[in-house]
Each structure stands twice: as structure tokens, then as C-alpha cells.
Amino acid sequence: MKVYLDNAATTSIAKEVITEIEPYLSTYFGNPSSTHSFGRKTKNAIEISRKKIADYINAENSEIIFTSGGTEADNMAMRCAVLDLNVKRIITSKIEHHAVGHTAENLKDSHNIEVVYLTTDKYGNPSIDELEELLKIEVKTLVSLMHANNEIGTLLPIEEVSLLCNSYENVYFHSDTVQTMCHYLLDVKKLKIDFLVCSAHKFHGPKGIGFLYVNKNLHLNPIITGGAQERNHRGGTENLYGIIGLAKAMELAFSDLKNHQKHVRELKYYMKDELYKMDSRIIFHGETDPNKSLYTVLSVGFPKDICNSMLLFSLDIFGIAASGGSACSAGSNKGSHVLAELPDQDKFQTVRFSLCRYNTKKEVDYTLDKIRTIVFFIVSPQ
Ligand code: PLP
């Protein structure tokens, strides 16, 4: 049996998305910037997709800038905040994705930007009190805090933070919503947020496509200069198939969001309860309470005296894909910068299981069964 429980790294592409993209790979190939009928056809498809996407987050069409994914969108938000909005300080946390963390550090070095890291508690929640105190200091600031952490699932009270940032004139708020876009309803008008970020491959869309939402009151210059695509914000022929696929993946996600949420949440908490029954010393990172945790991510800390770093490898042998942290840190020999911020990490071996709407209870039971065998040497009768 093959079980894929690494959906925070990437997801399988939905078959309906493939069907939607197919005509744009074969029949409709015109350059969207061409003025003839071939070009008008694809341009029109892009603009229909943009409208569909904008509607789902209650944005205006002009507020959506297509990018190559989450990393580029995070970069665009942060770099434009410095270059075009004259931001002098970035307030963030140590547990952001590298797309944000490394960009903040780069802006510190290249543009002398002050970077302030909020303290995070043992669940990975950044201190909102500290943020409030810092915002009282009058300096043009970008607050950059992710909606949900990709490794441990900690969920930011995004409305509260957005409201707080909004009460200060010189403060912009950027949230990396890569792990929550299409998993929760996000209404940009209600949130009054400046920037948010999407990456299609996290919700059964294609890889290499995403967007940055930019509040229409902000005037940004292009980061990628060239043609006038994306209303002059990002030159280059559009990723037509990606955009079509992104819009379809979004439609599928939102068409039955409540049931998807319920299904995945039930699987996660079933898995959590069963693991806890195996050994009550097992911990679950980022789990303040179910409402403050991303329902797709279960980050499990196995006590090191019962479990070593071979667990992931052993699961892989049984056909189960999970992750030791984020895909990026797993690919390098450095440990996770997120787990490093949590207490007592030397005592635990962490495995991140991340679920999607296509996972089944049978797959979770198979995984639990193999964990019993690998960690506790219990072999269930066949
Ligand atoms: N931000 C978060 C929270 C992520 O989980 C990821 C992907 O792992 C990214 C940004 C980067 O997105 P992309 O792979 O589309 O560049």
C-alpha cells in the first residue's frame, strides 16, 4: 500500500484540474499578449480565472498578481514594502518559512532594514503583546507573520493581528497564507490585510503557480521588469496552464470546503488520539487547542528513547510518505529552524504527517499499524 501523508510539502494534482488544463496544452496555445484571436482566447481565459480567484477571497481582479508560487509572492511583498512603501522595519518571527525568514535577513543586509523577531511560546505562537508594544514605536513597518506554520501547524489569529496592524498608520501587514489558502475562508475586505500569498500546489493545483494579493491602495513597482503583463507588476509571458489550473483547484477546494475540513480534521484527531494511546509521552507540536492548529498538519514528537531517526526511513519502506519537518529542511543537512525554537527538542524525534481531503481512514489505520510495528514492535494479526 502507498500512503501519502506529506501534503504540506505538496499535494497530488486533482484529475479535474488536469482535465481543465488539457485544452490549453493542446488546442489553445496563443500568447495572451497577442491581439489576434489565438491570443484573445488565452488572455480571456486568464482574466476569467483571475476574476474567479479574486471572488473567492473577496478581492478585486486588479489586486491579484500571478507569481511562480509562494516563495516569489513572499519575496514580492517584502521587497516591494521596502523599495516602494519605504518600510524601514520588519517585525516577524523565527518560525516563518525561509521564503520570509531569508528575505527579511537579506533585506537587513542589503537595505539596512531593522528586523525584529517576536518571541514565540512553546506552541509556536508569536507574542501579540510584544507586537503591540513594538508598534507603538513610530517607524514604517511591515509585520510579516504566517497564518499557519507549515511544520507544526500553529495558527495565527490573523484577524486580531490584522486589526491591530490596521490601527497604526505606518504599519503594513503581510501574511504567508500558503498553508491556509483554500483550507479556510479568507476575506481580504474583512481582514483589511495588505498582502497575502497563495501557492496552488498546496491544494491539488499545479506546481510553479501562485499569486500575491496586494491591497489596491498600495502602489508597487515591478520586481520583474519586461513586458506589461500583470498590469506592469511582473513581466513575462503568463503561466497559462498554471493559472487555469490554480483557478480550477480553488473552485474544487471551495465547492465543498466544510466537508473537506470535517473529513481532514476527523482524520487528524483520530490519528492523534490513537498515537497518544500508544504512549502518553508522545507530544504534538503546535497543538494549543484544535481551533488554534492547522487541521491538515499533525506534528508528532516521539520520545527519543523509543524512536530514532530511522522512523521516517522505515515508514518509507512500508510505502508511507511523511516528513521530518519542512521539505526544504529535510533536503538539507541542517535541522529544522522551526523545531529549534521549541523547548526540549533534543528529547524528541519529530515526524510531520500532513493530510488532505483524498486521504482515508484506511490509510491512517495502515500508518498507525506500521508505527506500532516500527516503534513498539507490535505486529497486528493479518
Ligand atoms: N510558505 C510556506 C508556509 C510554505 O509551506 C511554502 C512551501 O513549502 C512556501 C511558502 C513556498 O511556496 P512555493 O513552494 O510555492 O514557492
Coordinates of C-alpha atoms and ligand atoms in Angstrom, one line a residue:
M1 CA 0.0 0.0 0.0
K2 CA 1.2 3.5 -0.8
V3 CA 0.1 6.3 1.6
Y4 CA 0.9 9.9 1.0
L5 CA 0.9 11.9 4.2
D6 CA 3.2 14.8 3.2
N7 CA 0.5 17.2 1.8
A8 CA 2.1 20.2 3.4
A9 CA 5.1 19.7 1.2
T10 CA 2.9 19.3 -1.9
T11 CA -0.3 17.7 -3.0
S12 CA -1.3 15.5 -5.9
I13 CA -2.9 17.4 -8.8
A14 CA -6.7 16.8 -8.9
K15 CA -7.9 15.0 -12.0
E16 CA -10.4 17.7 -12.7
V17 CA -7.6 20.2 -12.7
I18 CA -5.7 18.1 -15.3
T19 CA -8.9 18.0 -17.5
E20 CA -9.3 21.7 -17.2
I21 CA -5.7 22.4 -18.2
E22 CA -5.5 19.9 -21.1
P23 CA -7.1 22.1 -23.9
Y24 CA -4.6 24.9 -23.0
L25 CA -1.7 22.4 -23.6
S26 CA -3.1 21.2 -26.9
T27 CA -5.6 23.5 -28.6
Y28 CA -5.4 27.0 -27.1
F29 CA -1.7 27.9 -27.2
G30 CA -1.9 31.6 -28.2
N31 CA 0.3 34.1 -26.4
P32 CA -2.1 36.1 -24.2
S33 CA -0.4 39.3 -25.2
S34 CA -1.1 38.7 -28.9
T35 CA -4.0 40.7 -30.3
H36 CA -5.3 38.1 -32.7
S37 CA -8.0 35.5 -31.9
F38 CA -5.5 32.9 -30.6
G39 CA -4.1 35.4 -28.1
R40 CA -7.5 36.8 -27.2
K41 CA -8.7 33.3 -26.3
T42 CA -5.9 32.7 -23.8
K43 CA -6.0 36.2 -22.4
N44 CA -9.7 35.9 -21.8
A45 CA -9.1 32.5 -20.0
I46 CA -6.6 34.2 -17.7
E47 CA -8.9 37.1 -16.9
I48 CA -11.8 34.7 -16.2
S49 CA -9.5 32.7 -13.9
R50 CA -8.3 35.9 -12.2
K51 CA -11.9 37.0 -11.5
K52 CA -12.8 33.6 -10.1
I53 CA -9.8 33.6 -7.8
A54 CA -10.4 37.2 -6.7
D55 CA -14.1 36.4 -5.9
Y56 CA -13.1 33.6 -3.6
I57 CA -11.1 35.9 -1.4
N58 CA -13.4 38.9 -1.9
A59 CA -10.7 40.8 -3.7
E60 CA -10.8 42.9 -6.9
N61 CA -9.3 41.5 -10.1
S62 CA -6.6 44.1 -10.1
E63 CA -5.4 43.0 -6.6
I64 CA -4.3 39.6 -7.8
I65 CA -0.7 39.3 -9.2
F66 CA 0.2 35.8 -10.5
T67 CA 3.6 34.6 -9.5
S68 CA 5.6 31.4 -9.7
G69 CA 4.3 30.4 -6.3
G70 CA 4.6 31.2 -2.6
T71 CA 8.3 32.0 -2.5
E72 CA 8.1 34.6 -5.2
A73 CA 4.9 36.1 -3.7
D74 CA 6.5 36.4 -0.3
N75 CA 9.6 38.0 -1.9
M76 CA 7.5 40.4 -3.9
A77 CA 5.5 41.6 -0.8
M78 CA 8.5 42.1 1.3
R79 CA 10.9 43.6 -1.2
C80 CA 8.2 46.0 -2.6
A81 CA 7.3 47.0 1.0
V82 CA 10.9 48.1 1.4
L83 CA 11.5 49.5 -2.1
D84 CA 8.1 51.2 -2.8
L85 CA 6.5 51.7 0.6
N86 CA 9.6 52.9 2.3
V87 CA 9.4 50.3 5.1
K88 CA 12.3 50.6 7.5
R89 CA 11.5 47.8 9.9
I90 CA 10.2 44.2 9.5
I91 CA 8.6 42.5 12.5
T92 CA 8.4 38.8 12.1
S93 CA 9.1 35.5 13.9
K94 CA 11.8 32.9 13.9
I95 CA 9.4 30.2 12.7
E96 CA 8.5 31.7 9.4
H97 CA 9.1 29.8 6.2
H98 CA 12.5 30.5 4.7
A99 CA 10.8 32.4 1.9
V100 CA 10.1 35.1 4.5
G101 CA 12.9 34.5 7.0
H102 CA 15.7 34.6 4.4
T103 CA 14.1 37.5 2.6
A104 CA 14.0 39.5 5.9
E105 CA 17.6 38.8 6.6
N106 CA 18.6 39.6 3.0
L107 CA 16.8 43.0 3.3
K108 CA 18.5 43.6 6.5
D109 CA 21.9 43.1 4.8
S110 CA 21.1 44.8 1.5
H111 CA 18.9 47.7 2.6
N112 CA 19.8 48.1 6.3
I113 CA 16.3 47.2 7.4
E114 CA 15.8 46.6 11.0
V115 CA 14.4 43.0 11.6
V116 CA 12.7 42.3 14.9
Y117 CA 11.8 38.8 15.9
L118 CA 8.8 38.3 18.2
T119 CA 9.2 35.8 21.0
T120 CA 7.3 32.6 20.3
D121 CA 5.8 30.4 23.1
K122 CA 6.2 26.7 23.4
Y123 CA 3.5 26.1 20.8
G124 CA 5.0 28.5 18.2
N125 CA 2.5 31.3 18.9
P126 CA 4.2 34.7 18.4
S127 CA 3.7 37.2 21.2
I128 CA 0.9 39.6 20.3
D129 CA 1.6 41.7 23.4
E130 CA 5.2 42.2 22.2
L131 CA 3.9 43.1 18.8
E132 CA 1.6 45.7 20.3
E133 CA 4.4 47.3 22.2
L134 CA 6.7 47.4 19.2
L135 CA 4.0 49.0 17.0
K136 CA 3.9 52.0 19.4
I137 CA 7.3 52.9 18.2
E138 CA 6.6 55.1 15.1
V139 CA 8.6 53.7 12.2
K140 CA 7.3 52.5 8.8
T141 CA 6.9 48.8 9.5
L142 CA 6.0 45.6 7.7
V143 CA 4.6 42.9 10.0
S144 CA 5.2 39.6 8.4
L145 CA 3.6 36.6 10.2
M146 CA 2.4 33.4 8.7
H147 CA -1.2 32.3 9.0
A148 CA -0.3 28.7 9.7
N149 CA 3.1 27.2 10.3
N150 CA 3.9 24.5 7.7
E151 CA 5.9 22.3 10.0
I152 CA 3.9 22.4 13.3
G153 CA 0.6 23.8 12.3
T154 CA 0.4 26.7 14.7
L155 CA -2.4 29.0 13.6
L156 CA -2.1 32.8 13.9
P157 CA -5.2 34.8 15.0
I158 CA -5.0 36.6 11.6
E159 CA -8.0 38.8 12.2
E160 CA -6.7 40.0 15.5
V161 CA -3.2 40.8 14.1
S162 CA -4.6 42.4 11.0
L163 CA -6.9 44.6 13.1
L164 CA -4.0 45.6 15.3
C165 CA -1.8 46.5 12.4
N166 CA -4.6 48.4 10.9
S167 CA -4.9 50.6 13.9
Y168 CA -1.5 52.1 13.1
E169 CA -0.9 54.4 10.2
N170 CA 2.6 53.3 9.3
V171 CA 2.1 49.6 9.5
Y172 CA 1.6 47.1 6.7
F173 CA 0.6 43.5 7.3
H174 CA 1.8 40.6 5.1
S175 CA 0.7 37.1 6.0
D176 CA 2.1 34.0 4.3
T177 CA -1.1 32.1 3.8
V178 CA 0.4 29.3 1.7
Q179 CA -0.8 26.6 4.1
T180 CA -4.2 28.0 4.7
M181 CA -5.4 29.3 1.3
C182 CA -8.2 27.1 0.2
H183 CA -8.3 25.4 3.6
Y184 CA -10.1 28.3 5.3
L185 CA -12.2 31.1 4.0
L186 CA -10.1 34.3 3.7
D187 CA -11.9 37.5 3.1
V188 CA -9.5 40.3 2.3
K189 CA -12.1 43.1 2.9
K190 CA -12.9 41.7 6.3
L191 CA -9.3 41.1 7.2
K192 CA -8.2 44.5 5.9
I193 CA -4.9 42.9 5.1
D194 CA -2.2 44.4 2.8
F195 CA -0.6 41.3 1.3
L196 CA -1.4 37.6 1.3
V197 CA 0.1 34.7 -0.5
C198 CA -1.1 31.6 -2.5
S199 CA 0.7 28.6 -3.9
A200 CA -1.5 26.2 -6.0
H201 CA 0.5 23.0 -5.4
K202 CA -0.6 23.0 -1.7
F203 CA -4.3 22.4 -2.7
H204 CA -4.2 20.0 -5.6
G205 CA -3.3 22.6 -8.2
P206 CA -0.2 22.7 -10.4
K207 CA 3.3 23.5 -9.2
G208 CA 5.0 26.7 -10.1
I209 CA 2.0 29.0 -9.9
G210 CA 0.6 31.1 -7.2
F211 CA -0.3 34.7 -6.6
L212 CA 0.2 37.7 -4.3
Y213 CA -2.8 39.6 -3.2
V214 CA -1.9 43.3 -2.9
N215 CA -4.4 45.8 -1.5
K216 CA -5.4 48.2 -4.2
N217 CA -4.4 51.2 -2.2
L218 CA -0.7 50.2 -2.4
H219 CA 1.3 51.3 -5.4
L220 CA 4.1 48.9 -6.2
N221 CA 6.7 49.0 -8.9
P222 CA 7.6 45.8 -10.9
I223 CA 10.1 43.4 -9.3
I224 CA 10.5 41.6 -12.7
T225 CA 10.8 44.2 -15.4
G226 CA 10.0 43.4 -19.0
G227 CA 6.6 43.3 -20.7
A228 CA 3.5 44.9 -19.3
Q229 CA 2.0 41.6 -18.1
E230 CA 0.2 41.5 -14.7
R231 CA -0.6 45.2 -15.1
N232 CA 3.1 46.0 -15.3
H233 CA 3.9 44.2 -12.0
R234 CA 5.6 41.2 -13.4
G235 CA 6.9 41.0 -16.9
G236 CA 7.0 37.7 -18.8
T237 CA 4.5 35.5 -20.7
E238 CA 2.0 34.2 -18.3
N239 CA 1.9 30.7 -17.0
L240 CA -1.3 30.0 -18.8
Y241 CA -1.8 26.3 -17.7
G242 CA -0.8 27.1 -14.2
I243 CA -3.3 30.0 -13.9
I244 CA -6.1 27.8 -15.4
G245 CA -5.2 25.0 -13.0
L246 CA -5.0 27.3 -10.0
A247 CA -8.5 28.7 -10.6
K248 CA -9.9 25.1 -11.0
A249 CA -8.1 23.8 -7.9
M250 CA -9.5 26.7 -5.9
E251 CA -13.0 26.1 -7.3
L252 CA -12.8 22.4 -6.2
A253 CA -11.5 23.3 -2.8
F254 CA -14.2 25.9 -2.1
S255 CA -17.0 23.8 -3.7
D256 CA -17.2 21.6 -0.6
L257 CA -14.9 23.3 1.9
K258 CA -16.9 22.4 5.1
N259 CA -16.9 18.7 4.3
H260 CA -13.3 18.7 3.4
Q261 CA -12.5 20.4 6.6
K262 CA -14.6 18.0 8.6
H263 CA -13.1 14.9 6.9
V264 CA -9.4 16.0 7.3
R265 CA -10.0 17.3 10.9
E266 CA -11.5 13.9 11.9
L267 CA -8.6 12.0 10.4
K268 CA -6.1 14.2 12.2
Y269 CA -7.7 13.9 15.6
Y270 CA -8.3 10.2 15.2
M271 CA -4.6 9.8 14.4
K272 CA -3.6 12.0 17.3
D273 CA -5.8 10.1 19.8
E274 CA -4.5 6.7 18.6
L275 CA -0.9 7.8 18.9
Y276 CA -1.5 9.2 22.4
K277 CA -3.0 5.8 23.3
M278 CA 0.2 4.1 22.2
D279 CA 2.4 6.2 24.5
S280 CA 1.2 9.1 26.5
R281 CA 4.7 10.7 26.4
I282 CA 4.2 11.4 22.7
I283 CA 3.8 15.1 22.1
F284 CA 2.0 17.1 19.4
H285 CA 3.7 20.3 18.4
G286 CA 1.7 23.5 17.9
E287 CA -1.4 22.0 19.5
T288 CA -2.6 24.7 21.9
D289 CA -6.2 23.6 21.1
P290 CA -7.8 22.3 17.9
N291 CA -9.0 25.8 16.9
K292 CA -5.5 27.2 17.1
S293 CA -4.0 24.5 15.0
L294 CA -4.0 23.9 11.2
Y295 CA -6.3 20.8 10.7
T296 CA -4.1 19.4 7.9
V297 CA -0.9 19.1 10.0
L298 CA -0.1 16.7 12.8
S299 CA 3.5 17.2 14.0
V300 CA 4.4 14.3 16.3
G301 CA 7.3 14.3 18.8
F302 CA 8.2 10.7 19.7
P303 CA 10.3 10.3 22.8
K304 CA 13.9 9.6 21.7
D305 CA 14.2 6.6 24.0
I306 CA 11.6 4.7 21.9
C307 CA 12.2 6.2 18.5
N308 CA 15.2 7.2 16.4
S309 CA 15.8 9.0 13.2
M310 CA 15.2 5.8 11.3
L311 CA 11.4 6.1 11.7
L312 CA 10.9 8.1 8.5
F313 CA 13.1 5.7 6.6
S314 CA 11.1 2.7 8.0
L315 CA 7.8 4.3 7.2
D316 CA 9.1 4.9 3.6
I317 CA 9.9 1.2 3.3
F318 CA 6.3 0.5 4.2
G319 CA 5.2 2.9 1.4
I320 CA 4.3 5.8 3.8
A321 CA 5.4 9.3 2.9
A322 CA 5.8 11.7 5.8
S323 CA 8.3 14.4 6.6
G324 CA 10.8 15.2 9.3
G325 CA 10.0 18.9 9.2
S326 CA 9.6 21.0 6.1
A327 CA 10.6 19.7 2.7
C328 CA 13.3 22.3 2.5
S329 CA 14.9 21.4 5.8
A330 CA 14.6 17.7 5.0
G331 CA 16.5 18.3 1.8
S332 CA 19.5 19.9 3.5
N333 CA 21.5 18.6 6.4
K334 CA 20.5 21.4 8.7
G335 CA 17.8 20.7 11.3
S336 CA 14.5 22.4 11.3
H337 CA 14.7 26.1 12.2
V338 CA 11.1 25.9 13.5
L339 CA 11.6 22.9 15.8
A340 CA 14.8 24.6 17.1
E341 CA 12.5 27.3 18.6
L342 CA 10.5 24.8 20.6
P343 CA 11.6 23.6 24.0
D344 CA 13.2 20.2 24.7
Q345 CA 13.6 19.3 21.1
D346 CA 16.7 17.1 21.9
K347 CA 14.3 14.7 23.7
F348 CA 12.0 14.1 20.7
Q349 CA 12.1 12.7 17.2
T350 CA 9.7 14.6 15.1
V351 CA 7.6 13.4 12.2
R352 CA 5.1 15.6 10.4
F353 CA 2.1 13.9 9.0
S354 CA 0.1 16.2 6.7
L355 CA -3.3 15.2 5.4
C356 CA -5.6 16.1 2.5
R357 CA -9.2 15.5 1.5
Y358 CA -8.2 12.5 -0.5
N359 CA -6.7 10.6 2.5
T360 CA -8.8 7.9 4.0
K361 CA -9.2 6.3 7.4
K362 CA -7.9 3.1 6.0
E363 CA -4.6 4.9 5.1
V364 CA -4.4 6.3 8.6
D365 CA -5.1 2.9 10.1
Y366 CA -2.3 1.4 8.0
T367 CA 0.1 4.1 9.1
L368 CA -0.8 3.7 12.7
D369 CA -0.4 -0.1 12.4
K370 CA 3.1 0.4 10.9
I371 CA 4.1 2.9 13.7
R372 CA 3.0 0.2 16.2
T373 CA 5.3 -2.3 14.5
I374 CA 8.3 0.1 14.0
V375 CA 8.3 1.9 17.3
F376 CA 6.5 -0.5 19.7
F377 CA 7.3 -3.9 18.0
I378 CA 3.6 -4.8 18.0
V379 CA 2.6 -6.8 14.9
S380 CA -1.1 -6.9 14.4
P381 CA -2.6 -10.2 13.2
Q382 CA -3.4 -10.1 9.5
Ligands
PLP1 N1 5.4 29.5 2.6 C1 5.0 28.4 3.2 C2 4.4 28.4 4.6 C3 5.2 27.1 2.6 O1 4.8 26.0 3.3 C4 5.8 27.1 1.4 C5 6.1 25.8 0.7 O2 6.5 24.8 1.3 C6 6.2 28.3 0.7 C7 6.0 29.5 1.4 C8 6.8 28.3 -0.6 O3 5.9 28.1 -1.6 P1 6.3 27.6 -3.1 O4 6.7 26.2 -3.0 O5 5.1 27.8 -3.9 O6 7.4 28.5 -3.5

